[in-house]
JSON list of C-alpha atoms in Angstrom, two decimals:
[
{"chain": "A", "resi": 1, "resn": "UNK", "atom": "CA", "xyz": [27.06, -12.34, -26.05]},
{"chain": "A", "resi": 2, "resn": "UNK", "atom": "CA", "xyz": [25.65, -14.17, -28.43]},
{"chain": "A", "resi": 3, "resn": "UNK", "atom": "CA", "xyz": [22.02, -14.80, -26.79]},
{"chain": "A", "resi": 4, "resn": "UNK", "atom": "CA", "xyz": [21.46, -11.23, -27.27]},
{"chain": "A", "resi": 5, "resn": "UNK", "atom": "CA", "xyz": [22.81, -10.49, -30.30]},
{"chain": "A", "resi": 6, "resn": "UNK", "atom": "CA", "xyz": [20.38, -12.94, -32.02]},
{"chain": "A", "resi": 7, "resn": "UNK", "atom": "CA", "xyz": [17.44, -11.11, -30.01]},
{"chain": "A", "resi": 8, "resn": "UNK", "atom": "CA", "xyz": [14.82, -9.78, -31.84]},
{"chain": "A", "resi": 9, "resn": "UNK", "atom": "CA", "xyz": [14.68, -6.22, -31.74]},
{"chain": "A", "resi": 10, "resn": "UNK", "atom": "CA", "xyz": [10.61, -6.27, -31.89]},
{"chain": "A", "resi": 11, "resn": "UNK", "atom": "CA", "xyz": [9.44, -4.26, -28.79]},
{"chain": "A", "resi": 12, "resn": "UNK", "atom": "CA", "xyz": [12.74, -3.20, -28.16]},
{"chain": "A", "resi": 13, "resn": "UNK", "atom": "CA", "xyz": [14.44, -0.43, -29.66]},
{"chain": "A", "resi": 14, "resn": "UNK", "atom": "CA", "xyz": [17.81, -0.86, -27.15]},
{"chain": "A", "resi": 15, "resn": "UNK", "atom": "CA", "xyz": [20.46, -3.15, -26.91]},
{"chain": "A", "resi": 16, "resn": "UNK", "atom": "CA", "xyz": [20.20, -2.22, -22.91]},
{"chain": "A", "resi": 17, "resn": "UNK", "atom": "CA", "xyz": [16.51, -3.05, -23.03]},
{"chain": "A", "resi": 18, "resn": "UNK", "atom": "CA", "xyz": [17.18, -7.00, -24.39]},
{"chain": "A", "resi": 19, "resn": "UNK", "atom": "CA", "xyz": [19.95, -7.36, -22.07]},
{"chain": "A", "resi": 20, "resn": "UNK", "atom": "CA", "xyz": [17.44, -6.48, -19.46]},
{"chain": "A", "resi": 21, "resn": "UNK", "atom": "CA", "xyz": [15.13, -8.77, -20.28]},
{"chain": "A", "resi": 22, "resn": "UNK", "atom": "CA", "xyz": [17.47, -11.64, -20.86]},
{"chain": "A", "resi": 23, "resn": "UNK", "atom": "CA", "xyz": [16.08, -15.06, -18.52]},
{"chain": "A", "resi": 24, "resn": "UNK", "atom": "CA", "xyz": [17.87, -18.12, -17.41]},
{"chain": "A", "resi": 25, "resn": "UNK", "atom": "CA", "xyz": [14.76, -19.98, -17.87]},
{"chain": "A", "resi": 26, "resn": "UNK", "atom": "CA", "xyz": [11.05, -19.44, -19.29]},
{"chain": "A", "resi": 27, "resn": "UNK", "atom": "CA", "xyz": [8.55, -19.88, -16.34]},
{"chain": "A", "resi": 28, "resn": "UNK", "atom": "CA", "xyz": [5.40, -21.03, -18.14]},
{"chain": "A", "resi": 29, "resn": "UNK", "atom": "CA", "xyz": [2.17, -20.56, -16.61]},
{"chain": "A", "resi": 30, "resn": "UNK", "atom": "CA", "xyz": [-0.99, -18.71, -16.49]},
{"chain": "A", "resi": 31, "resn": "UNK", "atom": "CA", "xyz": [-2.49, -16.12, -14.01]},
{"chain": "A", "resi": 32, "resn": "UNK", "atom": "CA", "xyz": [-6.15, -16.88, -12.54]},
{"chain": "A", "resi": 33, "resn": "UNK", "atom": "CA", "xyz": [-8.81, -14.69, -12.81]},
{"chain": "A", "resi": 34, "resn": "UNK", "atom": "CA", "xyz": [-8.69, -11.07, -10.72]},
{"chain": "A", "resi": 35, "resn": "UNK", "atom": "CA", "xyz": [-11.04, -10.76, -8.16]},
{"chain": "A", "resi": 36, "resn": "UNK", "atom": "CA", "xyz": [-14.23, -8.91, -8.75]},
{"chain": "A", "resi": 37, "resn": "UNK", "atom": "CA", "xyz": [-13.34, -6.24, -6.90]},
{"chain": "A", "resi": 38, "resn": "UNK", "atom": "CA", "xyz": [-10.95, -4.52, -5.52]},
{"chain": "A", "resi": 39, "resn": "UNK", "atom": "CA", "xyz": [-8.75, -5.46, -1.85]},
{"chain": "A", "resi": 40, "resn": "UNK", "atom": "CA", "xyz": [-6.88, -8.56, -2.34]},
{"chain": "A", "resi": 41, "resn": "UNK", "atom": "CA", "xyz": [-3.06, -7.66, -1.96]},
{"chain": "A", "resi": 42, "resn": "UNK", "atom": "CA", "xyz": [-0.36, -9.87, -3.43]},
{"chain": "A", "resi": 43, "resn": "UNK", "atom": "CA", "xyz": [3.16, -8.64, -1.09]},
{"chain": "A", "resi": 44, "resn": "UNK", "atom": "CA", "xyz": [6.76, -9.48, -1.91]},
{"chain": "A", "resi": 45, "resn": "UNK", "atom": "CA", "xyz": [10.10, -7.80, -1.18]},
{"chain": "A", "resi": 46, "resn": "UNK", "atom": "CA", "xyz": [13.04, -7.27, -3.06]},
{"chain": "A", "resi": 47, "resn": "UNK", "atom": "CA", "xyz": [16.52, -6.56, -1.77]},
{"chain": "A", "resi": 48, "resn": "UNK", "atom": "CA", "xyz": [18.08, -3.65, -3.66]},
{"chain": "A", "resi": 49, "resn": "UNK", "atom": "CA", "xyz": [21.28, -4.35, -5.18]},
{"chain": "A", "resi": 50, "resn": "UNK", "atom": "CA", "xyz": [22.96, -0.74, -3.16]},
{"chain": "A", "resi": 51, "resn": "UNK", "atom": "CA", "xyz": [21.75, 0.85, -0.41]},
{"chain": "A", "resi": 52, "resn": "UNK", "atom": "CA", "xyz": [19.96, 4.46, -0.82]},
{"chain": "A", "resi": 53, "resn": "UNK", "atom": "CA", "xyz": [19.98, 6.52, 2.48]},
{"chain": "A", "resi": 54, "resn": "UNK", "atom": "CA", "xyz": [19.82, 3.23, 4.22]},
{"chain": "A", "resi": 55, "resn": "UNK", "atom": "CA", "xyz": [16.80, 1.05, 2.53]},
{"chain": "A", "resi": 56, "resn": "UNK", "atom": "CA", "xyz": [17.94, -1.84, 1.50]},
{"chain": "A", "resi": 57, "resn": "UNK", "atom": "CA", "xyz": [14.42, -3.52, 0.91]},
{"chain": "A", "resi": 58, "resn": "UNK", "atom": "CA", "xyz": [11.45, -2.91, -1.04]},
{"chain": "A", "resi": 59, "resn": "UNK", "atom": "CA", "xyz": [7.84, -3.72, 0.01]},
{"chain": "A", "resi": 60, "resn": "UNK", "atom": "CA", "xyz": [5.51, -4.23, -2.89]},
{"chain": "A", "resi": 61, "resn": "UNK", "atom": "CA", "xyz": [2.21, -5.38, -2.61]},
{"chain": "A", "resi": 62, "resn": "UNK", "atom": "CA", "xyz": [-0.17, -5.32, -5.89]},
{"chain": "A", "resi": 63, "resn": "UNK", "atom": "CA", "xyz": [-3.98, -5.40, -6.02]},
{"chain": "A", "resi": 64, "resn": "UNK", "atom": "CA", "xyz": [-4.85, -8.51, -7.68]},
{"chain": "A", "resi": 65, "resn": "UNK", "atom": "CA", "xyz": [-8.19, -6.87, -9.56]},
{"chain": "A", "resi": 66, "resn": "UNK", "atom": "CA", "xyz": [-6.88, -3.21, -10.50]},
{"chain": "A", "resi": 67, "resn": "UNK", "atom": "CA", "xyz": [-2.57, -4.25, -10.82]},
{"chain": "A", "resi": 68, "resn": "UNK", "atom": "CA", "xyz": [-2.17, -0.76, -8.67]},
{"chain": "A", "resi": 69, "resn": "UNK", "atom": "CA", "xyz": [1.31, -1.23, -7.29]},
{"chain": "A", "resi": 70, "resn": "UNK", "atom": "CA", "xyz": [2.28, -0.47, -3.90]},
{"chain": "A", "resi": 71, "resn": "UNK", "atom": "CA", "xyz": [5.29, 0.36, -2.09]},
{"chain": "A", "resi": 72, "resn": "UNK", "atom": "CA", "xyz": [7.39, 1.17, 0.73]},
{"chain": "A", "resi": 73, "resn": "UNK", "atom": "CA", "xyz": [11.16, 1.13, 1.00]},
{"chain": "A", "resi": 74, "resn": "UNK", "atom": "CA", "xyz": [12.69, -0.60, 4.78]},
{"chain": "A", "resi": 75, "resn": "UNK", "atom": "CA", "xyz": [15.95, -0.89, 5.78]},
{"chain": "A", "resi": 76, "resn": "UNK", "atom": "CA", "xyz": [15.64, -4.10, 7.65]},
{"chain": "A", "resi": 77, "resn": "UNK", "atom": "CA", "xyz": [13.41, -7.11, 6.55]},
{"chain": "A", "resi": 78, "resn": "UNK", "atom": "CA", "xyz": [11.87, -6.87, 10.50]},
{"chain": "A", "resi": 79, "resn": "UNK", "atom": "CA", "xyz": [10.00, -3.90, 9.48]},
{"chain": "A", "resi": 80, "resn": "UNK", "atom": "CA", "xyz": [8.10, -5.78, 6.57]},
{"chain": "A", "resi": 81, "resn": "UNK", "atom": "CA", "xyz": [4.87, -6.31, 8.66]},
{"chain": "A", "resi": 82, "resn": "UNK", "atom": "CA", "xyz": [5.04, -2.46, 9.48]},
{"chain": "A", "resi": 83, "resn": "UNK", "atom": "CA", "xyz": [5.23, -1.66, 5.90]},
{"chain": "A", "resi": 84, "resn": "UNK", "atom": "CA", "xyz": [2.15, -3.89, 4.35]},
{"chain": "A", "resi": 85, "resn": "UNK", "atom": "CA", "xyz": [0.39, -2.44, 7.42]},
{"chain": "A", "resi": 86, "resn": "UNK", "atom": "CA", "xyz": [1.20, 1.23, 5.74]},
{"chain": "A", "resi": 87, "resn": "UNK", "atom": "CA", "xyz": [0.48, 0.15, 2.72]},
{"chain": "A", "resi": 88, "resn": "UNK", "atom": "CA", "xyz": [-3.33, -1.68, 3.75]},
{"chain": "A", "resi": 89, "resn": "UNK", "atom": "CA", "xyz": [-3.76, 1.94, 5.29]},
{"chain": "A", "resi": 90, "resn": "UNK", "atom": "CA", "xyz": [-2.78, 3.53, 1.70]},
{"chain": "A", "resi": 91, "resn": "UNK", "atom": "CA", "xyz": [-4.64, 1.80, -0.04]},
{"chain": "A", "resi": 92, "resn": "UNK", "atom": "CA", "xyz": [-8.34, 2.02, 2.37]},
{"chain": "A", "resi": 93, "resn": "UNK", "atom": "CA", "xyz": [-7.44, 5.69, 1.97]},
{"chain": "A", "resi": 94, "resn": "UNK", "atom": "CA", "xyz": [-7.10, 5.99, -1.23]},
{"chain": "A", "resi": 95, "resn": "UNK", "atom": "CA", "xyz": [-9.10, 3.00, -3.15]},
{"chain": "A", "resi": 96, "resn": "UNK", "atom": "CA", "xyz": [-11.98, 4.62, -5.14]},
{"chain": "A", "resi": 97, "resn": "UNK", "atom": "CA", "xyz": [-15.80, 4.95, -3.80]},
{"chain": "A", "resi": 98, "resn": "UNK", "atom": "CA", "xyz": [-17.99, 3.03, -6.39]},
{"chain": "A", "resi": 99, "resn": "UNK", "atom": "CA", "xyz": [-20.99, 4.41, -7.04]},
{"chain": "A", "resi": 100, "resn": "UNK", "atom": "CA", "xyz": [-24.69, 2.57, -8.24]},
{"chain": "A", "resi": 101, "resn": "UNK", "atom": "CA", "xyz": [-26.93, 3.07, -11.13]},
{"chain": "A", "resi": 102, "resn": "UNK", "atom": "CA", "xyz": [-28.61, 5.76, -9.34]},
{"chain": "A", "resi": 103, "resn": "UNK", "atom": "CA", "xyz": [-24.71, 7.80, -8.51]},
{"chain": "A", "resi": 104, "resn": "UNK", "atom": "CA", "xyz": [-25.47, 7.23, -4.79]},
{"chain": "A", "resi": 105, "resn": "UNK", "atom": "CA", "xyz": [-22.32, 6.17, -3.12]},
{"chain": "A", "resi": 106, "resn": "UNK", "atom": "CA", "xyz": [-21.44, 2.43, -2.03]},
{"chain": "A", "resi": 107, "resn": "UNK", "atom": "CA", "xyz": [-19.29, 1.34, 0.53]},
{"chain": "A", "resi": 108, "resn": "UNK", "atom": "CA", "xyz": [-15.20, 1.11, -0.03]},
{"chain": "A", "resi": 109, "resn": "UNK", "atom": "CA", "xyz": [-13.71, -1.24, -0.66]},
{"chain": "A", "resi": 110, "resn": "UNK", "atom": "CA", "xyz": [-11.19, -2.13, 1.83]},
{"chain": "A", "resi": 111, "resn": "UNK", "atom": "CA", "xyz": [-8.18, -4.80, 2.05]},
{"chain": "A", "resi": 112, "resn": "UNK", "atom": "CA", "xyz": [-9.55, -7.67, 2.33]},
{"chain": "A", "resi": 113, "resn": "UNK", "atom": "CA", "xyz": [-6.50, -10.52, 1.67]},
{"chain": "A", "resi": 114, "resn": "UNK", "atom": "CA", "xyz": [-3.11, -10.38, 1.88]},
{"chain": "A", "resi": 115, "resn": "UNK", "atom": "CA", "xyz": [-1.15, -13.14, -0.52]},
{"chain": "A", "resi": 116, "resn": "UNK", "atom": "CA", "xyz": [2.44, -13.36, 0.14]},
{"chain": "A", "resi": 117, "resn": "UNK", "atom": "CA", "xyz": [5.41, -16.40, 0.22]},
{"chain": "A", "resi": 118, "resn": "UNK", "atom": "CA", "xyz": [6.88, -17.35, 3.37]},
{"chain": "A", "resi": 119, "resn": "UNK", "atom": "CA", "xyz": [9.02, -14.08, 4.37]},
{"chain": "A", "resi": 120, "resn": "UNK", "atom": "CA", "xyz": [9.72, -13.98, 8.08]},
{"chain": "A", "resi": 121, "resn": "UNK", "atom": "CA", "xyz": [8.39, -11.35, 9.22]},
{"chain": "A", "resi": 122, "resn": "UNK", "atom": "CA", "xyz": [5.19, -11.82, 7.27]},
{"chain": "A", "resi": 123, "resn": "UNK", "atom": "CA", "xyz": [4.34, -14.94, 9.13]},
{"chain": "A", "resi": 124, "resn": "UNK", "atom": "CA", "xyz": [5.10, -13.80, 12.47]},
{"chain": "A", "resi": 125, "resn": "UNK", "atom": "CA", "xyz": [2.84, -13.67, 15.50]},
{"chain": "A", "resi": 126, "resn": "UNK", "atom": "CA", "xyz": [3.06, -9.50, 15.09]},
{"chain": "A", "resi": 127, "resn": "UNK", "atom": "CA", "xyz": [1.69, -10.32, 11.70]},
{"chain": "A", "resi": 128, "resn": "UNK", "atom": "CA", "xyz": [-0.82, -12.19, 12.42]},
{"chain": "A", "resi": 129, "resn": "UNK", "atom": "CA", "xyz": [-2.19, -10.12, 14.95]},
{"chain": "A", "resi": 130, "resn": "UNK", "atom": "CA", "xyz": [-2.44, -7.48, 12.76]},
{"chain": "A", "resi": 131, "resn": "UNK", "atom": "CA", "xyz": [-4.62, -9.08, 10.30]},
{"chain": "A", "resi": 132, "resn": "UNK", "atom": "CA", "xyz": [-6.73, -11.17, 12.96]},
{"chain": "A", "resi": 133, "resn": "UNK", "atom": "CA", "xyz": [-7.44, -7.49, 14.69]},
{"chain": "A", "resi": 134, "resn": "UNK", "atom": "CA", "xyz": [-8.30, -5.63, 10.65]},
{"chain": "A", "resi": 135, "resn": "UNK", "atom": "CA", "xyz": [-10.12, -8.64, 9.74]},
{"chain": "A", "resi": 136, "resn": "UNK", "atom": "CA", "xyz": [-7.73, -9.69, 6.53]},
{"chain": "A", "resi": 137, "resn": "UNK", "atom": "CA", "xyz": [-7.55, -12.91, 5.63]},
{"chain": "A", "resi": 138, "resn": "UNK", "atom": "CA", "xyz": [-3.68, -14.03, 5.01]},
{"chain": "A", "resi": 139, "resn": "UNK", "atom": "CA", "xyz": [-2.77, -16.83, 2.48]},
{"chain": "A", "resi": 140, "resn": "UNK", "atom": "CA", "xyz": [0.63, -18.01, 1.54]},
{"chain": "A", "resi": 141, "resn": "UNK", "atom": "CA", "xyz": [2.09, -19.37, -0.94]},
{"chain": "A", "resi": 142, "resn": "UNK", "atom": "CA", "xyz": [4.14, -22.83, -0.57]},
{"chain": "A", "resi": 143, "resn": "UNK", "atom": "CA", "xyz": [8.01, -22.55, 0.70]},
{"chain": "A", "resi": 144, "resn": "UNK", "atom": "CA", "xyz": [10.47, -21.91, -1.90]},
{"chain": "A", "resi": 145, "resn": "UNK", "atom": "CA", "xyz": [8.13, -21.61, -4.61]},
{"chain": "A", "resi": 146, "resn": "UNK", "atom": "CA", "xyz": [8.14, -18.26, -5.70]},
{"chain": "A", "resi": 147, "resn": "UNK", "atom": "CA", "xyz": [6.13, -19.03, -9.09]},
{"chain": "A", "resi": 148, "resn": "UNK", "atom": "CA", "xyz": [3.22, -19.49, -6.72]},
{"chain": "A", "resi": 149, "resn": "UNK", "atom": "CA", "xyz": [2.81, -15.71, -6.07]},
{"chain": "A", "resi": 150, "resn": "UNK", "atom": "CA", "xyz": [3.21, -14.71, -9.68]},
{"chain": "A", "resi": 151, "resn": "UNK", "atom": "CA", "xyz": [1.57, -11.37, -9.54]},
{"chain": "A", "resi": 152, "resn": "UNK", "atom": "CA", "xyz": [4.75, -9.99, -7.13]},
{"chain": "A", "resi": 153, "resn": "UNK", "atom": "CA", "xyz": [6.82, -11.34, -9.10]},
{"chain": "A", "resi": 154, "resn": "UNK", "atom": "CA", "xyz": [5.84, -10.28, -12.01]},
{"chain": "A", "resi": 155, "resn": "UNK", "atom": "CA", "xyz": [5.85, -6.93, -10.92]},
{"chain": "A", "resi": 156, "resn": "UNK", "atom": "CA", "xyz": [9.04, -6.93, -9.36]},
{"chain": "A", "resi": 157, "resn": "UNK", "atom": "CA", "xyz": [10.29, -8.88, -12.61]},
{"chain": "A", "resi": 158, "resn": "UNK", "atom": "CA", "xyz": [8.82, -5.66, -14.82]},
{"chain": "A", "resi": 159, "resn": "UNK", "atom": "CA", "xyz": [10.75, -2.96, -12.79]},
{"chain": "A", "resi": 160, "resn": "UNK", "atom": "CA", "xyz": [14.08, -4.81, -12.16]},
{"chain": "A", "resi": 161, "resn": "UNK", "atom": "CA", "xyz": [14.01, -5.12, -16.47]},
{"chain": "A", "resi": 162, "resn": "UNK", "atom": "CA", "xyz": [13.20, -1.18, -16.46]},
{"chain": "A", "resi": 163, "resn": "UNK", "atom": "CA", "xyz": [15.83, -0.24, -13.87]},
{"chain": "A", "resi": 164, "resn": "UNK", "atom": "CA", "xyz": [18.51, -2.73, -15.66]},
{"chain": "A", "resi": 165, "resn": "UNK", "atom": "CA", "xyz": [17.83, -1.09, -18.60]},
{"chain": "A", "resi": 166, "resn": "UNK", "atom": "CA", "xyz": [17.79, 2.72, -17.42]},
{"chain": "A", "resi": 167, "resn": "UNK", "atom": "CA", "xyz": [20.94, 1.38, -15.70]},
{"chain": "A", "resi": 168, "resn": "UNK", "atom": "CA", "xyz": [22.79, 0.19, -19.14]},
{"chain": "A", "resi": 169, "resn": "UNK", "atom": "CA", "xyz": [21.58, 3.16, -21.08]},
{"chain": "A", "resi": 170, "resn": "UNK", "atom": "CA", "xyz": [23.22, 5.46, -18.64]},
{"chain": "A", "resi": 171, "resn": "UNK", "atom": "CA", "xyz": [26.31, 3.58, -17.48]},
{"chain": "A", "resi": 172, "resn": "UNK", "atom": "CA", "xyz": [25.07, 4.29, -14.73]},
{"chain": "A", "resi": 173, "resn": "UNK", "atom": "CA", "xyz": [26.55, 2.16, -11.59]}
]
C-alpha cells in the first residue's frame, strides 16, 4: 500500500514490522507519573484471532510502577475475574522484598489497586467481593473510552504489533 511504501525505515528494518505498526489514527496523550511503589495493576482483555487449545482470550495486567506484565489465558470471558485473582496472587508471590539502608527487609508491596475498563466480569458482584476481601481498590475508566486505560492498551498494542510482525515475516497463518 502507498502508506507502507512511504514509511520511513528508521527503527524498523523490515516491511512486516512497518506494516504491523500502521494505525488508522494517531492517539495523542500522555501518561501520568507512575505510582511511587509497585501494587497498582492496569488490567485489560484481548480476544485472540485464533483460539489456541480452546483459549480465546488473554488477560493482561501491568504493574504501573515497574511496567512488569502478567498474562493469563482464559477460554471464556466469564473467567476474567478468576484470572485477575490468579494474577494478584502471582504478583504478591513474586514481587521483590525491599530493604532499608541497613539491609533489613521491609514489608513486601502487595496489590492495592486494580484499574480496568468496564469489562462485565470485572464489574460483577463476585469481583467486587474479591476486591473487598483482599482490600483492593478497583477503579474504572469511563465506559467506551479505552484511551483512559492507556497502560494496558499500549501493552496490548505492543504485543499485537510484535505478533503481527512475526506473522508477516514468517508467512504464518
